[in-house]
PDB file of C-alpha atoms and ligand atoms in Angstrom:
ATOM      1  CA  UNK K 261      31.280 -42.402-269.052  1.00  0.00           C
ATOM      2  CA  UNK K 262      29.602 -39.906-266.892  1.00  0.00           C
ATOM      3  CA  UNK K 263      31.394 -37.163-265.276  1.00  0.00           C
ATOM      4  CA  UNK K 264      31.995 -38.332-261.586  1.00  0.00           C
ATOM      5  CA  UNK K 265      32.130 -36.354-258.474  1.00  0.00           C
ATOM      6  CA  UNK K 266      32.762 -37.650-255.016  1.00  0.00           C
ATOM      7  CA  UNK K 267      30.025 -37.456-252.080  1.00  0.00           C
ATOM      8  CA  UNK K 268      30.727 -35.398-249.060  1.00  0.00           C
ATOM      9  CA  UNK K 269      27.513 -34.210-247.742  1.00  0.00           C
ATOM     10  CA  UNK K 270      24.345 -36.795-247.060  1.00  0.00           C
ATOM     11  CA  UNK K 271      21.276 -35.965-245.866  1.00  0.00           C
ATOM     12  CA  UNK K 272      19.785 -38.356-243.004  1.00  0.00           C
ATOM     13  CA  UNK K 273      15.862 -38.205-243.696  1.00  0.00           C
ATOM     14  CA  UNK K 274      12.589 -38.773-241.061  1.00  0.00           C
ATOM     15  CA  UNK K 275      10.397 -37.363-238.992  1.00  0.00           C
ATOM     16  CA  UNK K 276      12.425 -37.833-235.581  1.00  0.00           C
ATOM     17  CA  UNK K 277       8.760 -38.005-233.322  1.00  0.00           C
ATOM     18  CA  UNK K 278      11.094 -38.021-230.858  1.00  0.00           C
ATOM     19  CA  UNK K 279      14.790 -38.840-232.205  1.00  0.00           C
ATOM     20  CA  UNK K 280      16.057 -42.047-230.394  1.00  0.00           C
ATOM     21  CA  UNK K 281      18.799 -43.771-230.166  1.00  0.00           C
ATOM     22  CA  UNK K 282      18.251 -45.729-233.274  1.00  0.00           C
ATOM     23  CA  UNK K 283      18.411 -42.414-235.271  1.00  0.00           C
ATOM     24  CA  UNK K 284      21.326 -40.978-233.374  1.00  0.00           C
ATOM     25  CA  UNK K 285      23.480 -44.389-234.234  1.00  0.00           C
ATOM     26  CA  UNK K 286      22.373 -43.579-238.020  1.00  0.00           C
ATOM     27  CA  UNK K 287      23.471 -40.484-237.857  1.00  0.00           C
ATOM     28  CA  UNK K 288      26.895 -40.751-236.575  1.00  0.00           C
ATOM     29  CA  UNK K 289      27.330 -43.615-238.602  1.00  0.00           C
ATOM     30  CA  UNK K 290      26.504 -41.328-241.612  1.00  0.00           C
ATOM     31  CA  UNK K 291      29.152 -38.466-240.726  1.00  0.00           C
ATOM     32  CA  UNK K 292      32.066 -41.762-239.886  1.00  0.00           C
ATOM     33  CA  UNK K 293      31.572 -41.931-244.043  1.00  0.00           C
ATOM     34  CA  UNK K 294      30.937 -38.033-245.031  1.00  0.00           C
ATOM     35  CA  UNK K 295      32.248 -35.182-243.496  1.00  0.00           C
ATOM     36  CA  UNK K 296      29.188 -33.604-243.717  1.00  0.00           C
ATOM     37  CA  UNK K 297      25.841 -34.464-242.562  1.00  0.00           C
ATOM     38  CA  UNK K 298      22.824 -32.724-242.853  1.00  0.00           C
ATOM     39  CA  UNK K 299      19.751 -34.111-240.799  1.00  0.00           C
ATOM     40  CA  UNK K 300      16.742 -33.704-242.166  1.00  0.00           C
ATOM     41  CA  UNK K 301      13.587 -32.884-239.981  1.00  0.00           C
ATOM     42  CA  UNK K 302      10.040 -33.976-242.283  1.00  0.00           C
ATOM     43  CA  UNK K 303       7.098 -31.196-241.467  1.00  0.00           C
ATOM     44  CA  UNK K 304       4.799 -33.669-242.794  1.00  0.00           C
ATOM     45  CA  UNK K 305       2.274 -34.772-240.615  1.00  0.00           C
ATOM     46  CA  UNK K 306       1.257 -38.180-238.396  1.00  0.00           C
ATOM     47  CA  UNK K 307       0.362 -41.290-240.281  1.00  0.00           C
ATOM     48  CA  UNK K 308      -3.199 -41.122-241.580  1.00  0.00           C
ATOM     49  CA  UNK K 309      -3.424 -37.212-240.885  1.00  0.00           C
ATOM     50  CA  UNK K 310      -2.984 -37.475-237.086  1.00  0.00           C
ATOM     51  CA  UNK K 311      -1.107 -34.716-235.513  1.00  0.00           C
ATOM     52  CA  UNK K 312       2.535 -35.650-234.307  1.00  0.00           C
ATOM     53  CA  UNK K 313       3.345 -35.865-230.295  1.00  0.00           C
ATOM     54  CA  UNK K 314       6.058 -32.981-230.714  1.00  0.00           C
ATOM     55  CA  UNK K 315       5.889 -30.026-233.389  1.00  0.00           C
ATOM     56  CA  UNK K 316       8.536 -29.681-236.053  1.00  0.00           C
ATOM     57  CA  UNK K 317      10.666 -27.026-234.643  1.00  0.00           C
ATOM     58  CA  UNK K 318      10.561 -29.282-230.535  1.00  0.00           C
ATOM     59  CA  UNK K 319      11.600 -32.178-233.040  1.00  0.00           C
ATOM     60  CA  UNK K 320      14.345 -30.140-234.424  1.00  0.00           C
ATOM     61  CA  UNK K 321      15.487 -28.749-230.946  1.00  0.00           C
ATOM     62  CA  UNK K 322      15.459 -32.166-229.545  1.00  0.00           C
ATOM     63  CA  UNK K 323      17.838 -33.675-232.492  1.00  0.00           C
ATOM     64  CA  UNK K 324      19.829 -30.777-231.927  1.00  0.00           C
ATOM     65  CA  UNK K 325      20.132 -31.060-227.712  1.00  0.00           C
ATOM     66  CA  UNK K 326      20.345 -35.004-228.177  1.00  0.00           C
ATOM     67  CA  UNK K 327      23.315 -34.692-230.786  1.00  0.00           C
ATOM     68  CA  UNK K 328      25.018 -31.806-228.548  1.00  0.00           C
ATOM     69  CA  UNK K 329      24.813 -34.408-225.831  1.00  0.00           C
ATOM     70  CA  UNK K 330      26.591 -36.977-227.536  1.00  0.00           C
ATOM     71  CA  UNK K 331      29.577 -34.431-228.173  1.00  0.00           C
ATOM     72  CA  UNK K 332      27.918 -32.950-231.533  1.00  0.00           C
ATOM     73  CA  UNK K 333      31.158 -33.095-234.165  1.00  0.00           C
ATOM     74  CA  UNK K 334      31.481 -30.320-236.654  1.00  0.00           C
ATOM     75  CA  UNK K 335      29.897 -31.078-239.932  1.00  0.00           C
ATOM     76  CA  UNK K 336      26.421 -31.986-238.728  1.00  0.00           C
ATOM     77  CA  UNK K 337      23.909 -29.886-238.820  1.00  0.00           C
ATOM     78  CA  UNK K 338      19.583 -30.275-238.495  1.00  0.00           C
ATOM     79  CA  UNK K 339      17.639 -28.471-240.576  1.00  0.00           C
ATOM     80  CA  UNK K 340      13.670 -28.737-241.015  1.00  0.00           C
ATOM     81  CA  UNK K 341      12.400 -29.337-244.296  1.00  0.00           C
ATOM     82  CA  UNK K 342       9.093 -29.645-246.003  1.00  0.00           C
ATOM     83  CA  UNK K 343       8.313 -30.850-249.912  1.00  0.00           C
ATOM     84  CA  UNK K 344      10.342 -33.208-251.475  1.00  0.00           C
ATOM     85  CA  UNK K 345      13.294 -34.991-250.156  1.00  0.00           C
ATOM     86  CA  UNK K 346      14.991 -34.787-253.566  1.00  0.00           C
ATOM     87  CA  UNK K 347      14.366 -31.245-253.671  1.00  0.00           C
ATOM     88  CA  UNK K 348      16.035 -30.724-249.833  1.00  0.00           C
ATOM     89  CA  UNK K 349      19.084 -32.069-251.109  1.00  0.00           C
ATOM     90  CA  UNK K 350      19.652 -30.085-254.214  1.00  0.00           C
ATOM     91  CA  UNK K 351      18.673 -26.752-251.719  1.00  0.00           C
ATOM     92  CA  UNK K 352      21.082 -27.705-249.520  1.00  0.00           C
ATOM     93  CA  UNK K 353      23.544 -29.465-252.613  1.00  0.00           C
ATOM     94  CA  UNK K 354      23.915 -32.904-251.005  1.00  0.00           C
ATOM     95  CA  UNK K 355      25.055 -35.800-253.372  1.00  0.00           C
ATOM     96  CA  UNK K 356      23.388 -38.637-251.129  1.00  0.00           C
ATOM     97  CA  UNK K 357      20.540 -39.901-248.832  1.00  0.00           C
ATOM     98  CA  UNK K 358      21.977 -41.981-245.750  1.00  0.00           C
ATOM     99  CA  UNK K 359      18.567 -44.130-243.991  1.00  0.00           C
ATOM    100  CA  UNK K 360      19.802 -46.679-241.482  1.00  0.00           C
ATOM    101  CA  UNK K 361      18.112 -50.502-242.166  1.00  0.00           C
ATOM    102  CA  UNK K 362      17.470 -52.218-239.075  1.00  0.00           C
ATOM    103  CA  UNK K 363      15.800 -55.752-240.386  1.00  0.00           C
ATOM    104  CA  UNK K 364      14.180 -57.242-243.703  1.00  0.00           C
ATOM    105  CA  UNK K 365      10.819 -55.454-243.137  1.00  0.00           C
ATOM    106  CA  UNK K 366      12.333 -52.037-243.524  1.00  0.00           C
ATOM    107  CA  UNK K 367      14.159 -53.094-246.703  1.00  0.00           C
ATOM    108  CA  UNK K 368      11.301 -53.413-249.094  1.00  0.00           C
ATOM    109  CA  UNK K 369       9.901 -50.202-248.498  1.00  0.00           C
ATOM    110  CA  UNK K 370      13.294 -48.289-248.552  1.00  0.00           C
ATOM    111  CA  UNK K 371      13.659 -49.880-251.918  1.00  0.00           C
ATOM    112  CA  UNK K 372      10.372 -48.472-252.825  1.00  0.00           C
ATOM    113  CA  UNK K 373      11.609 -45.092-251.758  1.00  0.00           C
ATOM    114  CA  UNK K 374      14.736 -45.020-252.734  1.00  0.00           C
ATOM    115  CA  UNK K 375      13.699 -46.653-256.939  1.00  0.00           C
ATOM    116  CA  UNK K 376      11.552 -43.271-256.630  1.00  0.00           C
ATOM    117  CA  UNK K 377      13.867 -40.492-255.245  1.00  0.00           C
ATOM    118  CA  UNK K 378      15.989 -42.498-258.216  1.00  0.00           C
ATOM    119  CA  UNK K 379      13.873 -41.517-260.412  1.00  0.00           C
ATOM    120  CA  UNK K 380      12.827 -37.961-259.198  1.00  0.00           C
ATOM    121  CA  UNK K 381      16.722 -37.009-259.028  1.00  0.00           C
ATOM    122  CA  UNK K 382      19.237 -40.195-260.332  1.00  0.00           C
ATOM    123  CA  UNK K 383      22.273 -37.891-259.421  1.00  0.00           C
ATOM    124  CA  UNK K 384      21.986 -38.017-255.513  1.00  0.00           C
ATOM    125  CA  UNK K 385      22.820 -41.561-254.139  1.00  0.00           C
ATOM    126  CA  UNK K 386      20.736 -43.940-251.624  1.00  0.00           C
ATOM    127  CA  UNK K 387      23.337 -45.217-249.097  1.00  0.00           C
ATOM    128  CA  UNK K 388      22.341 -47.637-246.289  1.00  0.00           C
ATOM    129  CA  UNK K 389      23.590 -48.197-243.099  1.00  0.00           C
ATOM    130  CA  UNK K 390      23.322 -51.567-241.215  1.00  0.00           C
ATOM    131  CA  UNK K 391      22.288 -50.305-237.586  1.00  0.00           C
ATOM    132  CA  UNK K 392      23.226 -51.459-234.430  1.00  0.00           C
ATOM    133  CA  UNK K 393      22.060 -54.950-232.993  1.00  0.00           C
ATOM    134  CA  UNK K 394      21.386 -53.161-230.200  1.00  0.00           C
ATOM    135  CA  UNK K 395      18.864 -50.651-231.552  1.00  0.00           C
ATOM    136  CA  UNK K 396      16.960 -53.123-233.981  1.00  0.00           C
ATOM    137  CA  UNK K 397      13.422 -53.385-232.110  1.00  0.00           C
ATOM    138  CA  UNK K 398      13.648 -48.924-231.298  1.00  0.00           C
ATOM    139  CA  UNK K 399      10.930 -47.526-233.169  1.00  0.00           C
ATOM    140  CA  UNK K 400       9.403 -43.628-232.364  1.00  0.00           C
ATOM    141  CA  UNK K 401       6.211 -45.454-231.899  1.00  0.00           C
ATOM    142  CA  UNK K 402       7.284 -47.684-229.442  1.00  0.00           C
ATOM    143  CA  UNK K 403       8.978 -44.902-227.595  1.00  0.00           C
ATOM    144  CA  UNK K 404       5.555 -42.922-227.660  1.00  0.00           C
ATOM    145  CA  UNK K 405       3.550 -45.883-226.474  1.00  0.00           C
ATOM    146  CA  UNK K 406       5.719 -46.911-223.647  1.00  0.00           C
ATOM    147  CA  UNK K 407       6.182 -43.074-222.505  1.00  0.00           C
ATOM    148  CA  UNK K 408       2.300 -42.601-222.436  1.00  0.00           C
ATOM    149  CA  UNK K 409       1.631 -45.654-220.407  1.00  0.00           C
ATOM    150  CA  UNK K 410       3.977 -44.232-218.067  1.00  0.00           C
ATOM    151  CA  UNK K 411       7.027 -46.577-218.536  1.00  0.00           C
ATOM    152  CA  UNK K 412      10.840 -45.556-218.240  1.00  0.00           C
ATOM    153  CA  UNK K 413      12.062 -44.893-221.828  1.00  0.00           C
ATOM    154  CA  UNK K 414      15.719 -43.594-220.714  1.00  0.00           C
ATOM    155  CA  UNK K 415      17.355 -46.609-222.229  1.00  0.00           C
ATOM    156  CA  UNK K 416      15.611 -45.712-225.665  1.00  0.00           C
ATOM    157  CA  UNK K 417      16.073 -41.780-226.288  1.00  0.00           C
ATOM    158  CA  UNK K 418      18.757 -39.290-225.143  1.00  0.00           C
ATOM    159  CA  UNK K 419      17.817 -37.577-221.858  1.00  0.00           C
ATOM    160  CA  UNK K 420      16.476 -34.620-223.490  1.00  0.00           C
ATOM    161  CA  UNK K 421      13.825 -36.249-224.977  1.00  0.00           C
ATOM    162  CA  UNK K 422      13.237 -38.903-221.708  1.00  0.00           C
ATOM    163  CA  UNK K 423      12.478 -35.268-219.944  1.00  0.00           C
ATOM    164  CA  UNK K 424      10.488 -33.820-222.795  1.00  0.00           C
ATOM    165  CA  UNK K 425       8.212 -37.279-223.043  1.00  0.00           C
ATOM    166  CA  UNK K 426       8.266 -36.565-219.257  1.00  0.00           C
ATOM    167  CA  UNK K 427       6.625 -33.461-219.332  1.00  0.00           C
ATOM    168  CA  UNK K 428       4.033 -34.426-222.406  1.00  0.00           C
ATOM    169  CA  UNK K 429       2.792 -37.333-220.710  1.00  0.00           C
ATOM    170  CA  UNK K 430       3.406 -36.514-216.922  1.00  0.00           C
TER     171      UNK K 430
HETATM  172  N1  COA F 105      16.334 -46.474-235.603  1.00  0.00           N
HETATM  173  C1  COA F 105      15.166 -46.369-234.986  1.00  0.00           C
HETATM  174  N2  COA F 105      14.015 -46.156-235.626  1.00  0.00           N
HETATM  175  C2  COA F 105      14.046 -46.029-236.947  1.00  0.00           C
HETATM  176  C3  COA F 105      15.229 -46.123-237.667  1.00  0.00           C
HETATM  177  C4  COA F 105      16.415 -46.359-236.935  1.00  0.00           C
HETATM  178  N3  COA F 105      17.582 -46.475-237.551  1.00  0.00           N
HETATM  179  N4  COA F 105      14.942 -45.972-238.972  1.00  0.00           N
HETATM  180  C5  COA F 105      13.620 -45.786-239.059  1.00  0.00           C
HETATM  181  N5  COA F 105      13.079 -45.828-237.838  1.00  0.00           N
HETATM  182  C6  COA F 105      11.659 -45.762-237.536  1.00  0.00           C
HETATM  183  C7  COA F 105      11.178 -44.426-237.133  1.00  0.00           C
HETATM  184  O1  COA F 105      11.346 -44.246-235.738  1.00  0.00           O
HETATM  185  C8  COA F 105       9.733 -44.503-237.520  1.00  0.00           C
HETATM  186  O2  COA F 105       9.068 -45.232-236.518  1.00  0.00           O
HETATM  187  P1  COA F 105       7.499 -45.127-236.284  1.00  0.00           P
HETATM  188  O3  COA F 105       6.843 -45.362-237.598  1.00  0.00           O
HETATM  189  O4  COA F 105       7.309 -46.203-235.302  1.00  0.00           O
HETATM  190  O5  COA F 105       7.257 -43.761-235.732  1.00  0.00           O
HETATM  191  C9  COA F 105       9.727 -45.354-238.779  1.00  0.00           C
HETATM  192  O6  COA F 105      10.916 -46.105-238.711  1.00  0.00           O
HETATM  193  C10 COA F 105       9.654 -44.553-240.016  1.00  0.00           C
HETATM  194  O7  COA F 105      10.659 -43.573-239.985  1.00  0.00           O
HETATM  195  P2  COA F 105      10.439 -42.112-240.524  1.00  0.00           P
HETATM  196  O8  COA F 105      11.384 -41.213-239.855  1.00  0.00           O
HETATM  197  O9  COA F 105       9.004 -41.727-240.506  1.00  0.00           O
HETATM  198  O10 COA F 105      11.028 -42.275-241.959  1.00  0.00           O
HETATM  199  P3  COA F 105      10.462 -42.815-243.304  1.00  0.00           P
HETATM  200  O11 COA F 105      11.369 -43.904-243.720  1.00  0.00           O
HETATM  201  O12 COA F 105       8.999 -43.118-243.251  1.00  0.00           O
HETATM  202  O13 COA F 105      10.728 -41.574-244.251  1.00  0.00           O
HETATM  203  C11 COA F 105      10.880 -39.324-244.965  1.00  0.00           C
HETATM  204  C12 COA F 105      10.415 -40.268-243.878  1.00  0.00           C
HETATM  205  C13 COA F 105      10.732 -37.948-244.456  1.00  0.00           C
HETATM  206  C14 COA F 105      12.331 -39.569-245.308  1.00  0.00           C
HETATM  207  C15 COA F 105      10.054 -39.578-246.258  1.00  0.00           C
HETATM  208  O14 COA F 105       8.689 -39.660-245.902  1.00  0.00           O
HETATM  209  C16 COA F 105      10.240 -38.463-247.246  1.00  0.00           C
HETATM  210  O15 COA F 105      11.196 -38.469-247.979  1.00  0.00           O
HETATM  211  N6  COA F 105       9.302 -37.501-247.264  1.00  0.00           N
HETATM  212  C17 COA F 105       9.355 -36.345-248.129  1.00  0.00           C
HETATM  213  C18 COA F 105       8.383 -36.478-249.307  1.00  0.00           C
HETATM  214  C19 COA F 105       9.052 -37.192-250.446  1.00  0.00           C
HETATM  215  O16 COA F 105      10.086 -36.805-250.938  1.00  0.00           O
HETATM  216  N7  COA F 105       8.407 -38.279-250.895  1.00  0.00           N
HETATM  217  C20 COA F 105       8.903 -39.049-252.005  1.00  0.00           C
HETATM  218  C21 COA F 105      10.031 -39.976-251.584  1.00  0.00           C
HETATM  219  S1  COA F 105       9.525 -41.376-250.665  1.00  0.00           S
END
């Protein structure tokens, strides 16, 4: 039998353009299971090559004011990271990747990804969390559109991303 070592640091993955409450659920769900979480911030760039709404370092700051808003516990911590996933977590030596599932459509492609960080590193785990009811239909895209037609998106995002949408789209 393989040598087995227990998880206690996890990586939560995505691009965060802007961080919502979805993603902050995920997260804190994550560091209820590990004491320590490491939030990963993607550099890569829009969907077909499109530049994103914030950079990577106002996504970073906004994860990081969000999370300090909701109390911040010790053991979390956001760090930006470009490359492969697989290679983020043996830099920072995670065991695991924690992505939260809201409904059946995300499921087949988070099998996709996570059969292929399997194979790129079969040591670090793929752990899923069921998200909240409540979150299910929050998506950074439908935060973006509702912000740039002008709409209220405080009951969607922390309030330091509701005032940085604020200032973006006036
Ligand atoms: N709550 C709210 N929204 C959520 C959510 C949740 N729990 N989980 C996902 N989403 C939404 C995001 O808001 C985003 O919405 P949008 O498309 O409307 O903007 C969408 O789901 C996709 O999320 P995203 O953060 O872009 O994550 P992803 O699942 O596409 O994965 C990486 C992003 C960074 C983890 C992945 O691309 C990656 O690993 N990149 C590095 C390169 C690599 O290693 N590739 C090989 C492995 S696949």
């Amino acid at each position: 039998m393989n040598e087995q070592t227990h998880v206690t640091h996890v990586v939560v993955p995505g691009t965060f353009d802007p961080v919502t409450f979805g993603h902050i659920d995920v997260i804190m769900r994550a560091h209820r299971l590990f004491p320590l979480v490491t939030v990963a911030v993607a550099a890569s760039p829009g969907k077909n090559g499109t530049a994103r709404t914030f950079s990577l370092d106002e996504r970073v700051e906004l994860i990081r004011a969000s999370l300090e808003e909701a109390g911040m516990p010790d053991g979390i911590d956001v760090q930006p990271f470009s490359g492969l996933l697989m290679d983020f977590c043996r830099e920072v030596g995670a065991g695991g990747v924690v992505k939260g599932l809201r409904a059946m459509t995300d499921f087949e492609y988070e099998l996709q990804q996570a059969d292929l960080n399997y194979r790129l590193s079969p040591g670090v785990e793929s752990i899923f969390v069921m998200g909240s009811p409540e979150f299910g239909y929050v998506s950074s895209s439908i935060v973006r559109e509702l912000a740039a037609l002008g709409s209220d998106v405080d009951f969607l995002v922390p309030k330091p991303v509701a005032q940085a949408l604020r200032r973006r789209f006036g």
